[in-house]
Short mmCIF file of C-alpha atoms in Angstrom, two decimals:
data_model
loop_
_atom_site.label_atom_id
_atom_site.label_comp_id
_atom_site.label_asym_id
_atom_site.label_seq_id
_atom_site.Cartn_x
_atom_site.Cartn_y
_atom_site.Cartn_z
CA UNK A 1115 100.69 112.15 61.33
CA UNK A 1116 101.16 112.30 65.09
CA UNK A 1117 98.60 114.90 65.74
CA UNK A 1118 96.19 112.70 63.80
CA UNK A 1119 97.29 109.99 66.29
CA UNK A 1120 96.99 112.07 69.07
CA UNK A 1121 93.38 113.69 68.09
CA UNK A 1122 92.01 109.94 67.82
CA UNK A 1123 93.66 108.85 70.84
CA UNK A 1124 92.31 112.24 72.85
CA UNK A 1125 88.87 111.23 70.56
CA UNK A 1126 88.83 107.92 72.68
CA UNK A 1127 89.36 109.01 75.89
CA UNK A 1128 86.58 111.60 75.56
CA UNK A 1129 84.06 108.78 74.61
CA UNK A 1130 85.55 106.86 77.52
CA UNK A 1131 85.16 109.09 79.91
CA UNK A 1132 81.69 110.54 78.75
CA UNK A 1133 80.57 106.94 78.89
CA UNK A 1134 81.60 106.49 82.92
CA UNK A 1135 80.02 110.21 83.56
CA UNK A 1136 76.65 109.17 81.83
CA UNK A 1137 76.98 105.89 83.76
CA UNK A 1138 77.54 108.05 86.99
CA UNK A 1139 74.61 110.39 85.80
CA UNK A 1140 72.23 107.30 85.18
CA UNK A 1141 72.85 105.81 88.94
CA UNK A 1142 71.24 109.12 90.13
CA UNK A 1143 74.29 111.48 90.59
CA UNK A 1144 73.89 115.33 89.39
CA UNK A 1145 76.07 116.98 87.23
CA UNK A 1146 77.48 119.01 89.48
CA UNK A 1147 78.28 115.84 91.70
CA UNK A 1148 79.96 113.87 88.02
CA UNK A 1149 81.71 115.51 85.70
CA UNK A 1150 84.39 115.05 83.09
CA UNK A 1151 87.55 116.94 84.64
CA UNK A 1152 89.44 119.01 81.78
CA UNK A 1153 93.47 118.23 81.50
CA UNK A 1154 95.54 120.54 83.68
CA UNK A 1155 98.79 120.34 82.91
CA UNK A 1156 101.39 118.07 84.18
CA UNK A 1157 99.44 118.06 88.14
CA UNK A 1158 96.69 115.99 85.98
CA UNK A 1159 93.69 115.16 88.69
CA UNK A 1160 92.06 112.15 86.91
CA UNK A 1161 89.52 112.27 83.90
CA UNK A 1162 85.88 111.78 85.85
CA UNK A 1163 85.44 113.34 89.06
CA UNK A 1164 82.40 112.35 91.46
CA UNK A 1165 81.56 114.46 94.88
CA UNK A 1166 79.40 111.98 97.03
CA UNK A 1167 78.74 111.53 100.81
CA UNK A 1168 82.29 109.44 100.77
CA UNK A 1169 84.50 112.78 99.22
CA UNK A 1170 86.21 113.15 96.15
CA UNK A 1171 86.40 109.93 94.08
CA UNK A 1172 88.75 110.33 91.05
CA UNK A 1173 88.27 107.99 88.27
CA UNK A 1174 91.31 107.53 85.68
CA UNK A 1175 89.33 106.08 82.71
CA UNK A 1176 90.99 104.03 79.73
CA UNK A 1177 89.33 102.89 76.40
CA UNK A 1178 89.50 101.71 73.23
CA UNK A 1179 91.83 98.81 71.90
CA UNK A 1180 95.00 100.20 74.51
CA UNK A 1181 91.85 99.32 77.27
CA UNK A 1182 90.34 96.13 75.88
CA UNK A 1183 93.64 94.10 75.42
CA UNK A 1184 95.48 96.03 78.45
CA UNK A 1185 98.15 93.57 80.17
CA UNK A 1186 97.95 93.29 83.93
CA UNK A 1187 101.27 94.78 84.50
CA UNK A 1188 99.70 97.69 82.58
CA UNK A 1189 96.53 97.86 84.59
CA UNK A 1190 98.79 98.13 87.72
CA UNK A 1191 100.67 101.26 86.12
CA UNK A 1192 97.02 102.99 85.39
CA UNK A 1193 95.77 102.03 89.04
CA UNK A 1194 99.10 103.87 90.29
CA UNK A 1195 98.05 106.96 87.96
CA UNK A 1196 95.04 106.84 89.68
CA UNK A 1197 95.99 107.09 93.37
CA UNK A 1198 98.67 110.01 91.84
CA UNK A 1199 95.79 111.92 90.32
CA UNK A 1200 93.83 111.18 93.50
CA UNK A 1201 96.62 112.63 95.51
CA UNK A 1202 96.93 116.05 93.05
CA UNK A 1203 92.95 116.26 93.28
CA UNK A 1204 92.91 115.74 97.10
CA UNK A 1205 90.79 113.20 96.25
CA UNK A 1206 89.40 110.60 99.09
CA UNK A 1207 89.52 107.75 96.47
CA UNK A 1208 91.33 106.50 93.11
CA UNK A 1209 89.79 104.35 91.08
CA UNK A 1210 90.67 102.73 87.41
CA UNK A 1211 87.93 102.34 84.40
CA UNK A 1212 88.83 99.92 81.68
CA UNK A 1213 86.71 99.74 78.64
CA UNK A 1214 86.04 95.84 77.99
CA UNK A 1215 86.19 93.80 74.71
CA UNK A 1216 82.47 93.39 73.51
CA UNK A 1217 80.95 95.93 75.82
CA UNK A 1218 80.31 99.32 74.39
CA UNK A 1219 79.91 102.89 75.59
CA UNK A 1220 76.34 102.51 76.36
CA UNK A 1221 77.40 99.48 78.96
CA UNK A 1222 80.20 101.36 80.65
CA UNK A 1223 78.41 100.30 83.60
CA UNK A 1224 79.87 96.53 82.78
CA UNK A 1225 83.50 97.67 81.98
CA UNK A 1226 86.17 97.04 84.69
CA UNK A 1227 87.19 99.12 87.58
CA UNK A 1228 90.26 98.37 89.55
CA UNK A 1229 90.89 99.12 93.38
CA UNK A 1230 92.55 98.71 96.10
CA UNK A 1231 90.77 96.34 98.77
CA UNK A 1232 91.82 98.99 101.48
CA UNK A 1233 89.42 101.61 99.74
CA UNK A 1234 86.53 99.17 99.34
CA UNK A 1235 86.73 98.32 102.27
CA UNK A 1236 86.72 101.94 103.91
CA UNK A 1237 84.00 102.50 101.22
CA UNK A 1238 82.14 100.10 102.87
CA UNK A 1239 82.42 101.95 105.96
CA UNK A 1240 84.26 98.85 107.18
CA UNK A 1241 81.41 96.35 106.90
CA UNK A 1242 83.03 93.56 104.78
CA UNK A 1243 79.67 91.91 104.50
CA UNK A 1244 79.81 93.67 100.74
CA UNK A 1245 77.34 92.52 98.63
CA UNK A 1246 77.90 89.21 96.85
CA UNK A 1247 77.53 90.49 93.48
CA UNK A 1248 80.55 92.83 94.47
CA UNK A 1249 83.73 91.06 92.40
CA UNK A 1250 87.38 92.54 92.69
CA UNK A 1251 90.08 91.80 90.35
CA UNK A 1252 93.14 90.70 92.22
CA UNK A 1253 96.06 88.22 91.46
CA UNK A 1254 95.97 84.49 92.72
CA UNK A 1255 99.25 85.68 94.54
CA UNK A 1256 97.22 88.47 96.54
CA UNK A 1257 94.42 86.20 97.36
CA UNK A 1258 96.82 83.59 98.70
CA UNK A 1259 98.45 86.61 100.72
CA UNK A 1260 94.81 87.50 102.23
CA UNK A 1261 94.17 84.11 103.15
CA UNK A 1262 97.57 83.25 104.90
CA UNK A 1263 97.23 87.14 106.69
CA UNK A 1264 93.47 87.15 106.97
#
């Protein structure tokens, strides 16, 4: 039944969103700052919101096998979706978070996050001396473009 599949997909989404929110709460944010956003029709405004000193951060969260096995092209589409939802929410930043294979809900801090480099630089107040522990996912083509134009 399609409705059963839809309910299953919704349950997976809810668990993934809750895991991301719980991770934010574990990092010292309050329940008012970090919250799941209920669906609001066609003008979706992201799954999890974080109100912080940098403004409203909108997270598009993908969980389950769909996220674990997602192609690079699919992740780019989802990142575009996160950006659209950031605009709908009038947020400062929009990021994609995808569940990783072998990394369960309690360890959501280890899931993949996708971000535009410009947003990361802005988040760091333009200080590109970011932690060397911060890893950004990008393609070789994007890296070479940075090398050539940097």
